[in-house]
Short mmCIF file of C-alpha atoms and ligand atoms in Angstrom, two decimals:
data_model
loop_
_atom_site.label_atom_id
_atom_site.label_comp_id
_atom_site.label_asym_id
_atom_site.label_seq_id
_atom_site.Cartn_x
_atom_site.Cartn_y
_atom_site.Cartn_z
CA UNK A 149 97.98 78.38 115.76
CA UNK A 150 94.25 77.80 116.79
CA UNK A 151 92.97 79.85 113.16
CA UNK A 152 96.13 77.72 111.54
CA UNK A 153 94.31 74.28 112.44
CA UNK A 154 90.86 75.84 111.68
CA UNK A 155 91.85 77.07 108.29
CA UNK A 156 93.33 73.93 107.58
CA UNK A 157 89.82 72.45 108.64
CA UNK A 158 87.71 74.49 106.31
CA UNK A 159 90.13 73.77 103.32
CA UNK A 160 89.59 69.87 104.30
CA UNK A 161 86.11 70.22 104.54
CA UNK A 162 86.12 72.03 100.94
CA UNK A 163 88.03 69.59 99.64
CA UNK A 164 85.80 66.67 100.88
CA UNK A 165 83.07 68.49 99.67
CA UNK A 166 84.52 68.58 96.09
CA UNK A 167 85.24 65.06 95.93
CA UNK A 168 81.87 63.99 97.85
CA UNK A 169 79.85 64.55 94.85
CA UNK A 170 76.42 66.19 95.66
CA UNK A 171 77.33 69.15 97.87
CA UNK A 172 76.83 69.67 101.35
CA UNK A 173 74.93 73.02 102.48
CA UNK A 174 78.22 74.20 103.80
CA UNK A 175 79.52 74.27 100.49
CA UNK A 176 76.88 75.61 98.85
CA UNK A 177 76.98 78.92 101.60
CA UNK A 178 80.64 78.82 100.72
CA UNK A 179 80.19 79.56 97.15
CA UNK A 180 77.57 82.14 97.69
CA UNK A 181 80.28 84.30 99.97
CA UNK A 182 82.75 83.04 97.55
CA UNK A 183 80.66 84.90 94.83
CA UNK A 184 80.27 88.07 96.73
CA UNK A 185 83.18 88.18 97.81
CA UNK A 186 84.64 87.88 94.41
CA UNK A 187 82.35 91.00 93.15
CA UNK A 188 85.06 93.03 94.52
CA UNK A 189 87.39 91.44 92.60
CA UNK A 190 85.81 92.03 89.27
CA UNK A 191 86.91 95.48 89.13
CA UNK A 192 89.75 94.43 87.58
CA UNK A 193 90.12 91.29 87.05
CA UNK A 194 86.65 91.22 85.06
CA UNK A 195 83.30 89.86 85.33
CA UNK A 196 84.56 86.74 84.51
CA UNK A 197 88.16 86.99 85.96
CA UNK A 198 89.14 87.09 82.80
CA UNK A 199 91.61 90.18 83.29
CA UNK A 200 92.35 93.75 81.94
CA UNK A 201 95.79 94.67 80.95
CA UNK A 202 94.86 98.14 81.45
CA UNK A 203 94.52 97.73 85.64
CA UNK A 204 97.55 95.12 84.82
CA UNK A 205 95.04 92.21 86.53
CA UNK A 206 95.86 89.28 85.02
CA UNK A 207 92.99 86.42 83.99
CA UNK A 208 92.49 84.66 86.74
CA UNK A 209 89.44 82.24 86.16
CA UNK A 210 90.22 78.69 86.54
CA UNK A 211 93.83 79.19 88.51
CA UNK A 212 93.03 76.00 91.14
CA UNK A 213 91.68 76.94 94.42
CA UNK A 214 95.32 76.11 96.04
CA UNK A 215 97.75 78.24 93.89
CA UNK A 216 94.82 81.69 94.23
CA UNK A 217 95.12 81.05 97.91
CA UNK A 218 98.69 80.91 98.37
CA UNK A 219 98.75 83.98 96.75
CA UNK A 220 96.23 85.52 98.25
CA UNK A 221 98.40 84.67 101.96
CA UNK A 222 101.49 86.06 100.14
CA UNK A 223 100.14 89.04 99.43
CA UNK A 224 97.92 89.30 102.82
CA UNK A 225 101.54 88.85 104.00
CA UNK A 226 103.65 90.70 101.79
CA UNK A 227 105.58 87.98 100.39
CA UNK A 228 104.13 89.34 97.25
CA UNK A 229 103.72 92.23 95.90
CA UNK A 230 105.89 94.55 98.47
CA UNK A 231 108.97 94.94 96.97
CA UNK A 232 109.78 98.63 95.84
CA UNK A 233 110.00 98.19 91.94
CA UNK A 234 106.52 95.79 92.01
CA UNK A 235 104.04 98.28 90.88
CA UNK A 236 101.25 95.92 89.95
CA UNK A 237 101.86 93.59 93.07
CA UNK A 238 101.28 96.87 95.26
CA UNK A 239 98.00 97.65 93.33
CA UNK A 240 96.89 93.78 94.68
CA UNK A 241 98.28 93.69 97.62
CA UNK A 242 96.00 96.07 99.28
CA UNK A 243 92.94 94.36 97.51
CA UNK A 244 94.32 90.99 99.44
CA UNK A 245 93.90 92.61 102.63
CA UNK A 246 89.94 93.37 102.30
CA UNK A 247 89.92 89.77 102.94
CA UNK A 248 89.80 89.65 106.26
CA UNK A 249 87.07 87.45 107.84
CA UNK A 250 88.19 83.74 108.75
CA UNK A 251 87.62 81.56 105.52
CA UNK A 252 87.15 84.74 103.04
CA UNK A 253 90.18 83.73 101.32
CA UNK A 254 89.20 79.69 100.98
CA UNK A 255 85.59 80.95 99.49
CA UNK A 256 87.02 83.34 96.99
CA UNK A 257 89.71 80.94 95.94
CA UNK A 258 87.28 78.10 95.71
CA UNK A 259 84.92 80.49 93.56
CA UNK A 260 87.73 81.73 90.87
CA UNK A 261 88.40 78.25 90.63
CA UNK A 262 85.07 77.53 89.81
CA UNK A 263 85.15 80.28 86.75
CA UNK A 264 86.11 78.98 83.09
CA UNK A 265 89.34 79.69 82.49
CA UNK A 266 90.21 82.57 79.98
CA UNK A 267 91.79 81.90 76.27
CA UNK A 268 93.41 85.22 75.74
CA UNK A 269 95.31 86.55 72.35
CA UNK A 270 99.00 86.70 72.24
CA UNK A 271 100.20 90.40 72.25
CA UNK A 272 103.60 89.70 72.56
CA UNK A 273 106.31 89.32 69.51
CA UNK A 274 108.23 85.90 70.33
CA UNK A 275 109.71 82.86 68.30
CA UNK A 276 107.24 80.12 70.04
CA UNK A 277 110.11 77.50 68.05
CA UNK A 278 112.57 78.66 70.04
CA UNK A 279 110.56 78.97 73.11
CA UNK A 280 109.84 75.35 72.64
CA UNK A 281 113.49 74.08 73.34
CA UNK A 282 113.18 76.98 76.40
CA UNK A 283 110.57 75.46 77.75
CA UNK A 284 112.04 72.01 77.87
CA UNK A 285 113.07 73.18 81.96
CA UNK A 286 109.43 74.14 82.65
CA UNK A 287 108.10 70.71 81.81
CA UNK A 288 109.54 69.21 85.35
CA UNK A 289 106.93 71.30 86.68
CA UNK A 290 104.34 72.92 85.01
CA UNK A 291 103.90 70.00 83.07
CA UNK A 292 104.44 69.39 79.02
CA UNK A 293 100.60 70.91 78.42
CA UNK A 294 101.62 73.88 80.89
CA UNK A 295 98.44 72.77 83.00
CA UNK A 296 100.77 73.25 86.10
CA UNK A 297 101.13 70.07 89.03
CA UNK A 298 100.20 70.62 92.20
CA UNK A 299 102.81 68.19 93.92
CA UNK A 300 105.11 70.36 92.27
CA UNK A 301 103.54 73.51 93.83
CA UNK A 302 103.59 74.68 90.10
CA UNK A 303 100.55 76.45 88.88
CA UNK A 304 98.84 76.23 85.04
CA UNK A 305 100.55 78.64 82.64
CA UNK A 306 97.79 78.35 79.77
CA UNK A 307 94.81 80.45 80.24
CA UNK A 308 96.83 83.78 81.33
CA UNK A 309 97.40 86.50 79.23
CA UNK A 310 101.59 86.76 77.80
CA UNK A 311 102.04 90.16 78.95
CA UNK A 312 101.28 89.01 82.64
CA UNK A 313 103.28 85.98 81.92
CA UNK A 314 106.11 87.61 80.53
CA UNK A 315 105.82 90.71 83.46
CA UNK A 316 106.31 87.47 86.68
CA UNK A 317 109.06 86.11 85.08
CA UNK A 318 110.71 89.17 84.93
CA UNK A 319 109.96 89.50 88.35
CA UNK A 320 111.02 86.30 88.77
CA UNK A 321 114.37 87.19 87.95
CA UNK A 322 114.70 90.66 89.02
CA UNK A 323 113.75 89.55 92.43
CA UNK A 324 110.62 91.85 92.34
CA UNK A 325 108.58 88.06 93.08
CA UNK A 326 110.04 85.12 94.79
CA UNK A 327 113.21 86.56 96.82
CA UNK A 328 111.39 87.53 100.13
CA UNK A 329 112.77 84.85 102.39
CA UNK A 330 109.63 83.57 103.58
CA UNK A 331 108.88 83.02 99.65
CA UNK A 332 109.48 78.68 99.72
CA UNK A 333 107.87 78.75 96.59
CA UNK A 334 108.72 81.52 94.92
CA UNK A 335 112.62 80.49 95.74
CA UNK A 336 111.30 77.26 93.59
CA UNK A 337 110.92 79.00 90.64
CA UNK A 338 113.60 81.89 90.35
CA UNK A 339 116.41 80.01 89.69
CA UNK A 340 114.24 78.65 87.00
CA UNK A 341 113.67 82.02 85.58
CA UNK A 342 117.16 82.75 85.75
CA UNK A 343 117.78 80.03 82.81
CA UNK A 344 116.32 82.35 80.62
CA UNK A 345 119.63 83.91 79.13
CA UNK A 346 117.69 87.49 78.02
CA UNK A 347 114.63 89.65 77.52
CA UNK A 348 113.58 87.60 73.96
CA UNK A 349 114.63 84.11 75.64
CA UNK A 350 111.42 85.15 77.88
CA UNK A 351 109.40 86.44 75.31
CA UNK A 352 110.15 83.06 73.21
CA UNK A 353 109.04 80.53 76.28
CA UNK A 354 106.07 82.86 76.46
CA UNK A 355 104.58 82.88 73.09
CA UNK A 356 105.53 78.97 73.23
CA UNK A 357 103.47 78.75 76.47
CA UNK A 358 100.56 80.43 74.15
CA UNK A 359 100.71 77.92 71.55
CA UNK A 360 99.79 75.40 74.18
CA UNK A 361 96.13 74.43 74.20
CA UNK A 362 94.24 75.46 76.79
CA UNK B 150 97.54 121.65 124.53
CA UNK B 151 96.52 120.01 121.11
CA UNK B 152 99.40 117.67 121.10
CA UNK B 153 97.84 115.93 124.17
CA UNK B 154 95.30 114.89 121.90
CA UNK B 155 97.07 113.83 119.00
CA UNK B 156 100.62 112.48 119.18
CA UNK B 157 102.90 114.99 117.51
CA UNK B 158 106.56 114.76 116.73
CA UNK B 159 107.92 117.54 114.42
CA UNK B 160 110.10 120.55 114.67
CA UNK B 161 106.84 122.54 113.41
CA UNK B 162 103.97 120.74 115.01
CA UNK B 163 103.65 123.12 118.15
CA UNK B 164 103.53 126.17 115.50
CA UNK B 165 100.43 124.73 113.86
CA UNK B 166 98.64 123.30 117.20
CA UNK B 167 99.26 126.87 118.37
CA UNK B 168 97.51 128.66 115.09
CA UNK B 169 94.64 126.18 115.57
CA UNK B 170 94.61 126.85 118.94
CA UNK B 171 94.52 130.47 118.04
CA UNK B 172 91.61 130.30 115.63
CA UNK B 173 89.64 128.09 117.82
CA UNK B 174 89.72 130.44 120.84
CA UNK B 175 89.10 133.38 118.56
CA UNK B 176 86.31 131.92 116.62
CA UNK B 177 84.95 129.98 119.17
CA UNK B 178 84.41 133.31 121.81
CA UNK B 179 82.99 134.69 118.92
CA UNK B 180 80.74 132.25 118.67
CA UNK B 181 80.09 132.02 122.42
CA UNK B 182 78.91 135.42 122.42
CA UNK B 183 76.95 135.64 119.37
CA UNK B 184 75.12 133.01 120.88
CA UNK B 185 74.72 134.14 124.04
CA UNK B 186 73.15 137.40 122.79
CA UNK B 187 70.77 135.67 120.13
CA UNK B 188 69.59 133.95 122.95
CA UNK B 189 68.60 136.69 125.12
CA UNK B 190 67.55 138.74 122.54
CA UNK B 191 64.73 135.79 122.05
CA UNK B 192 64.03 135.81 125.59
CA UNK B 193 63.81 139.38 126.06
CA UNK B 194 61.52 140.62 123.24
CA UNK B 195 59.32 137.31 123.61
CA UNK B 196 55.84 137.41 122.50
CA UNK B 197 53.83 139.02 125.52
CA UNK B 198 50.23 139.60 125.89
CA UNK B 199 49.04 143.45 124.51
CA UNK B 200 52.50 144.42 123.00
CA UNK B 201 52.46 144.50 118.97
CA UNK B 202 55.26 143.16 117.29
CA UNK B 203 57.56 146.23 115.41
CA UNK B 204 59.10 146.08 112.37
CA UNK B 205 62.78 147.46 112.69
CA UNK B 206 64.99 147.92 109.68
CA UNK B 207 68.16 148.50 111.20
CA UNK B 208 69.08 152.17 109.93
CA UNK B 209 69.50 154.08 113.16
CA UNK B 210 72.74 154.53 114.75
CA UNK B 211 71.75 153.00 118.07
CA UNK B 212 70.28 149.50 116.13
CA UNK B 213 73.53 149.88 113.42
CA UNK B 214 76.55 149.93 116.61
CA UNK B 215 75.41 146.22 117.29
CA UNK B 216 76.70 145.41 113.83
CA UNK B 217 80.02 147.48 113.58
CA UNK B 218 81.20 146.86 116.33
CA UNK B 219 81.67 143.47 116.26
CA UNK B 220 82.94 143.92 112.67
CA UNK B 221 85.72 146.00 113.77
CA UNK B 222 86.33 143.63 116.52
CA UNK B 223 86.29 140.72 113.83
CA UNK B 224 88.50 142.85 111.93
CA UNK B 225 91.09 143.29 114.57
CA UNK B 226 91.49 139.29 115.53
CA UNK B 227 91.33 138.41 111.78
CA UNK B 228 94.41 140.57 111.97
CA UNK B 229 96.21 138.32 114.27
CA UNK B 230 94.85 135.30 112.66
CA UNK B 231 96.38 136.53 109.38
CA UNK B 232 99.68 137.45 110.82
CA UNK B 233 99.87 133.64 112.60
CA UNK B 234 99.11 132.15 109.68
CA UNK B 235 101.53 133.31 107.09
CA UNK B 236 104.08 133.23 109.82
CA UNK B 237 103.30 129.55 110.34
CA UNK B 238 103.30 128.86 106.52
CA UNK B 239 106.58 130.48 105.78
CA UNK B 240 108.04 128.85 108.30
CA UNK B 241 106.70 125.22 107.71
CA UNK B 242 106.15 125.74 103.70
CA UNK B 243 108.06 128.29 101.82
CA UNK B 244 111.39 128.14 103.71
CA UNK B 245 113.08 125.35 103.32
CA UNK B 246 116.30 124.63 106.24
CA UNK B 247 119.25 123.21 105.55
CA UNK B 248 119.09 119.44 104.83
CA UNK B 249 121.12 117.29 106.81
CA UNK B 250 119.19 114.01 104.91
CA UNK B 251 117.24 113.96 101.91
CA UNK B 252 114.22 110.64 101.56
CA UNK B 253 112.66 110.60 98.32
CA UNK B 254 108.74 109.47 99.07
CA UNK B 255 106.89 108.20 96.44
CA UNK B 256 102.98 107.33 96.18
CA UNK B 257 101.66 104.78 93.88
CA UNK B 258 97.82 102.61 93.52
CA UNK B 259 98.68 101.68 96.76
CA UNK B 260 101.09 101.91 98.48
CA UNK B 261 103.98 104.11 100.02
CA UNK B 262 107.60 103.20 99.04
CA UNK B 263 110.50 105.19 100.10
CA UNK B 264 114.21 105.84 99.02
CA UNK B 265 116.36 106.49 102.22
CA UNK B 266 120.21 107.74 101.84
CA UNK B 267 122.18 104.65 103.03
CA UNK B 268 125.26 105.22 105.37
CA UNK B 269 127.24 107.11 102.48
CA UNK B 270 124.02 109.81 103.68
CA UNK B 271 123.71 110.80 99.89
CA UNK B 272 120.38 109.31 97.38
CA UNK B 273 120.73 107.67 94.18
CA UNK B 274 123.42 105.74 95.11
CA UNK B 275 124.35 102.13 95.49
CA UNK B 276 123.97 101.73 98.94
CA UNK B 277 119.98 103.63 99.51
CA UNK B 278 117.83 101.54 100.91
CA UNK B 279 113.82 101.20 99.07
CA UNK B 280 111.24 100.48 101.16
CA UNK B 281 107.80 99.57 100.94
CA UNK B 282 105.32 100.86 103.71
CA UNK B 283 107.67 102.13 106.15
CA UNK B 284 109.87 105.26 106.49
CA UNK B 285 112.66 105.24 109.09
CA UNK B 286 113.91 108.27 110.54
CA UNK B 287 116.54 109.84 112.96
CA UNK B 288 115.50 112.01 115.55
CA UNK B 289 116.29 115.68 115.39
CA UNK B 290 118.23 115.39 112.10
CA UNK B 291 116.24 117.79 109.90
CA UNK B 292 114.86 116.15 106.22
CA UNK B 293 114.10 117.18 102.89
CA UNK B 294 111.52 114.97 101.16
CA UNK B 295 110.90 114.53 97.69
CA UNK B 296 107.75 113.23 97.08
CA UNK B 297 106.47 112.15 93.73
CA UNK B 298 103.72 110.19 92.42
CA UNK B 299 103.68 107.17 89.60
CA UNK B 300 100.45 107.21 88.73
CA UNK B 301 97.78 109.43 89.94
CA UNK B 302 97.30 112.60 92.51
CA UNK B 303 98.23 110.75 96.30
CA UNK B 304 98.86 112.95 99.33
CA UNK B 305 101.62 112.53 102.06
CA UNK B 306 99.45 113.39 105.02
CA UNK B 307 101.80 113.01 108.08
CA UNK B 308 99.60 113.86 111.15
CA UNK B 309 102.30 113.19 114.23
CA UNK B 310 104.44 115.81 111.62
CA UNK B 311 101.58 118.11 110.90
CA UNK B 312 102.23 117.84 107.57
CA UNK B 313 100.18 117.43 104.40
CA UNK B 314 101.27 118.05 101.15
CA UNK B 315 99.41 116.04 97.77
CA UNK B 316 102.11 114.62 95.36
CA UNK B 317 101.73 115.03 91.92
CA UNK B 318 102.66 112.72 89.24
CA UNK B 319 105.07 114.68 86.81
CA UNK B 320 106.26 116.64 89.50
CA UNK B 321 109.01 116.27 92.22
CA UNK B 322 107.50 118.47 95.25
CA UNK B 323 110.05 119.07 97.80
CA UNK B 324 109.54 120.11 101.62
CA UNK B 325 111.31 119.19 104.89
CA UNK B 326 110.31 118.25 108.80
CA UNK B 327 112.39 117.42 111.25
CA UNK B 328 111.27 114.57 113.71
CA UNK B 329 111.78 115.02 117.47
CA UNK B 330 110.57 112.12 119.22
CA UNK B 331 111.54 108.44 118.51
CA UNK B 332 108.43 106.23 118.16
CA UNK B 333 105.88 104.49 115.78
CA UNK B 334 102.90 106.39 114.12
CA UNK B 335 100.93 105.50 111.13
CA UNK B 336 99.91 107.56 108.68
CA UNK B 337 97.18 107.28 105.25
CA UNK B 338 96.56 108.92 102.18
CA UNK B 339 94.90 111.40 102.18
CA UNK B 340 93.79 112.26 98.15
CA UNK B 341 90.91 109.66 96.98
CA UNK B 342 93.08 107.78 94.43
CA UNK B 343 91.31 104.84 93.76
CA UNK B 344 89.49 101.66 95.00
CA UNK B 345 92.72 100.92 97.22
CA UNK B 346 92.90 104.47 98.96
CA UNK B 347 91.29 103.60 101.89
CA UNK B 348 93.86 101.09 103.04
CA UNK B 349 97.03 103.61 101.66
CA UNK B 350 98.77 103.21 104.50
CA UNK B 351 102.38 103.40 106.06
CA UNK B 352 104.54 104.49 108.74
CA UNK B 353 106.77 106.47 109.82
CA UNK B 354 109.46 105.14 112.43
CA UNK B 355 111.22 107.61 114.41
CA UNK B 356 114.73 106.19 115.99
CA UNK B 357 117.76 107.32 117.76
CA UNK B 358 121.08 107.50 116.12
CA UNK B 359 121.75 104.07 117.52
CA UNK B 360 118.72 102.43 116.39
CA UNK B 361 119.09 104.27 112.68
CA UNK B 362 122.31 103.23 112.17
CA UNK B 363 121.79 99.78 113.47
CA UNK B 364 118.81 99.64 111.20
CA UNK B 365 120.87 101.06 108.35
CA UNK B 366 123.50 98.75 109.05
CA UNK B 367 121.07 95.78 108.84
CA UNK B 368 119.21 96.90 105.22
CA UNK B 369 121.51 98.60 103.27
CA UNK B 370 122.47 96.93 100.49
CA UNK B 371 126.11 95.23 100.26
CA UNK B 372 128.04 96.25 97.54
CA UNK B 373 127.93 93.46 95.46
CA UNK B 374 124.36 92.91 96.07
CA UNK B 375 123.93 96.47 95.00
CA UNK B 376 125.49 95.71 91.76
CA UNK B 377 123.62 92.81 90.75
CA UNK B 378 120.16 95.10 91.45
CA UNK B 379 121.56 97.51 89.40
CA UNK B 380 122.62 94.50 86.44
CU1 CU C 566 96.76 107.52 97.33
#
């Protein structure tokens, strides 16, 4: 409970700091072990975060500092990336779990938020036209421009690469992501998934999704 | 002896303590003694004041005995070493007992997931139950495993089971134990494999026949969850 409250603190106090304009030296310590930190994490996801399909890491630069952390807590937790069929979840996972100090996760979330995001080439064959009318549930909550909306708990969909895009919401409705029932947000978006009649349905919403600008 | 040290809980684990055992008594009064007599022979032909130092090379008999017969005495408990060992390997290796349960194991960049028979007792059907991290088992039922690998070389290295045995992707590599103590023991792999292979972790979960089924009873799939997996 006591680490809950001083968790929440330290995400507060980042917060503040981002909004407060010229940074306090708290902040500035943050992003230095945020940096480090994130050296570990440029094994695969890249230098920049920018992702390598061959480790299956997807980009990750520029995902806000609140969507890498939950993640990072699912997968500390096993929310994601435990589930028997979830090969690249179980190749994070692990990684999630060198995170151990108090406030490791904050700094390297705050850090990859920092990053540009990525602008990566479609690889994927799709109709992006009838994607488009796919899409037309996603808007609620990742937004028309696909830049995601927090008070939706929806994160951006432009900057990632298709294949990683097209591999979650596969998950997504295979269960592999979102079904663990400590998953609240996960549970958010599988039935949302589940719209999408076949395999090409989410092949079409993705190569829509890369059409947006980024 | 061993087993007071480290926890063990398989059929097999007191033969291999006891072949360790052997080869550390062996070895180490080998040891002991060759010590021992280094030592003294230091002490005894020490530097002292007026006496020359010889040059021996070993070729008469008298010199020669302190090198044969040890050898032969090597000889002899390298013979009972031998003997222990293949009789421990055949037993925990090459012969496999009848299964009364089969788990399919299966190592991946990182992690452990497992395929248990559900209450039908039979694999690859609708009712086995996949986990992630944890194996459960029932206490003196003997197993087969079948370990694989999706990626890259892991190993299964069990050390309450004394078993170790690498999985190999491409290959379905099947040996057996047979648990027989409940309880909770972790266990890591044990073939580098990667940047994650330090934290490869699981464990295995030994129950009684009560506490399997119960936990059987609790994850097995129902059958018309089963089918929508499968869909
Ligand atoms: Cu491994």
């Amino acid at each position: 409970m006591q680490a809950m409250t001083r968790r929440a603190a330290v995400a507060a106090l980042l917060a503040a700091a981002s909004v407060a304009g010229p940074a306090p030296r708290v902040a500035a310590e943050d992003a230095d072990r945020g940096a480090t930190l994130f050296r570990y994490c440029t094994q695969c996801h890249g230098e920049q975060g920018e992702g390598n399909a061959l480790a299956l890491a997807p980009a990750i630069a520029g995902l806000p500092a609140w969507y890498v952390e939950r993640q990072l807590e699912h997968f500390r937790s096993g929310i994601r990336g435990r589930h028997f069929d979830d090969i690249a979840g179980m190749r994070m996972r692990p990684m999630s779990l060198t995170l151990r100090k108090e406030g490791d996760v904050a700094a390297v979330a705050a850090y990859v938020a920092s990053l540009p995001p990525a602008d990566p080439e479609p690889t994927l064959e799709g109709d992006p036209a009838r994607g488009q009318q796919l899409y037309a549930t996603c808007v609620a909550c990742h937004g028309a421009d696909g830049a995601g909306n927090q008070q939706m708990n929806a994160p951006p969909l432009t900057g990632s690469h298709d294949w990683y895009l097209e591999r979650q919401i596969q998950n997504f409705r295979q269960g592999i992501r979102g079904a663990d029932p400590a998953d609240t947000f996960g549970a958010l978006m599988r039935p949302m998934a589940m719209t999408l009649p076949d395999d090409q349905a989410v092949r079409d919403v993705v190569a829509y999704i890369m059409t947006l600008p980024r | 002896m061993i087993e007071r040290l480290v926890a063990s809980a398989s059929s097999y684990a007191p033969d291999i303590d006891g072949l360790i055992l052997l080869i550390a008594v062996l070895v180490g009064f080998w040891f002991l003694l060759t010590e021992a007599v280094f030592f003294w022979l230091i002490l005894r032909f020490r530097a002292r004041d007026g006496q020359r130092a010889e040059y021996i090379t070993g070729e008469e008999k008298s010199q020669k005995r302190w090198i044969t017969i040890p050898h032969l005495l090597v000889l002899v408990c390298d013979i009972f070493i031998v003997v222990g060992a293949v009789r421990v390997w055949y037993e925990v290796k090459q012969h496999l007992p009848e299964a009364q349960q089969t788990v399919r194991v299966i190592g991946q960049q990182w992690a452990w997931s497992f395929v248990h028979p559900g209450p039908d007792g039979r694999l690859d059907t609708a009712d086995d139950i996949k986990t992630v991290d944890e194996l459960h088992l029932q206490k003196d039922v003997t197993y087969h495993f079948e370990l694989t690998s999706r990626d890259v070389l892991h190993s299964l290295s069990i050390p309450v089971f004394r078993l170790r045995q690498d999985a190999i992707p491409g290959r379905v590599i099947r040996g057996w134990f047979r648990p027989t103590k409940t309880g909770v023991h972790d266990f890591q792999c044990a073939e580098i494999c990667g940047i994650g292979h330090g934290i490869m972790a699981a464990r295995v979960i030994i129950e009684t026949p009560d506490e399997h089924a119960a936990w059987m009873a609790e994850h097995a799939p129902t059958t018309s969850l089963a089918a929508a997996a499968v869909r």
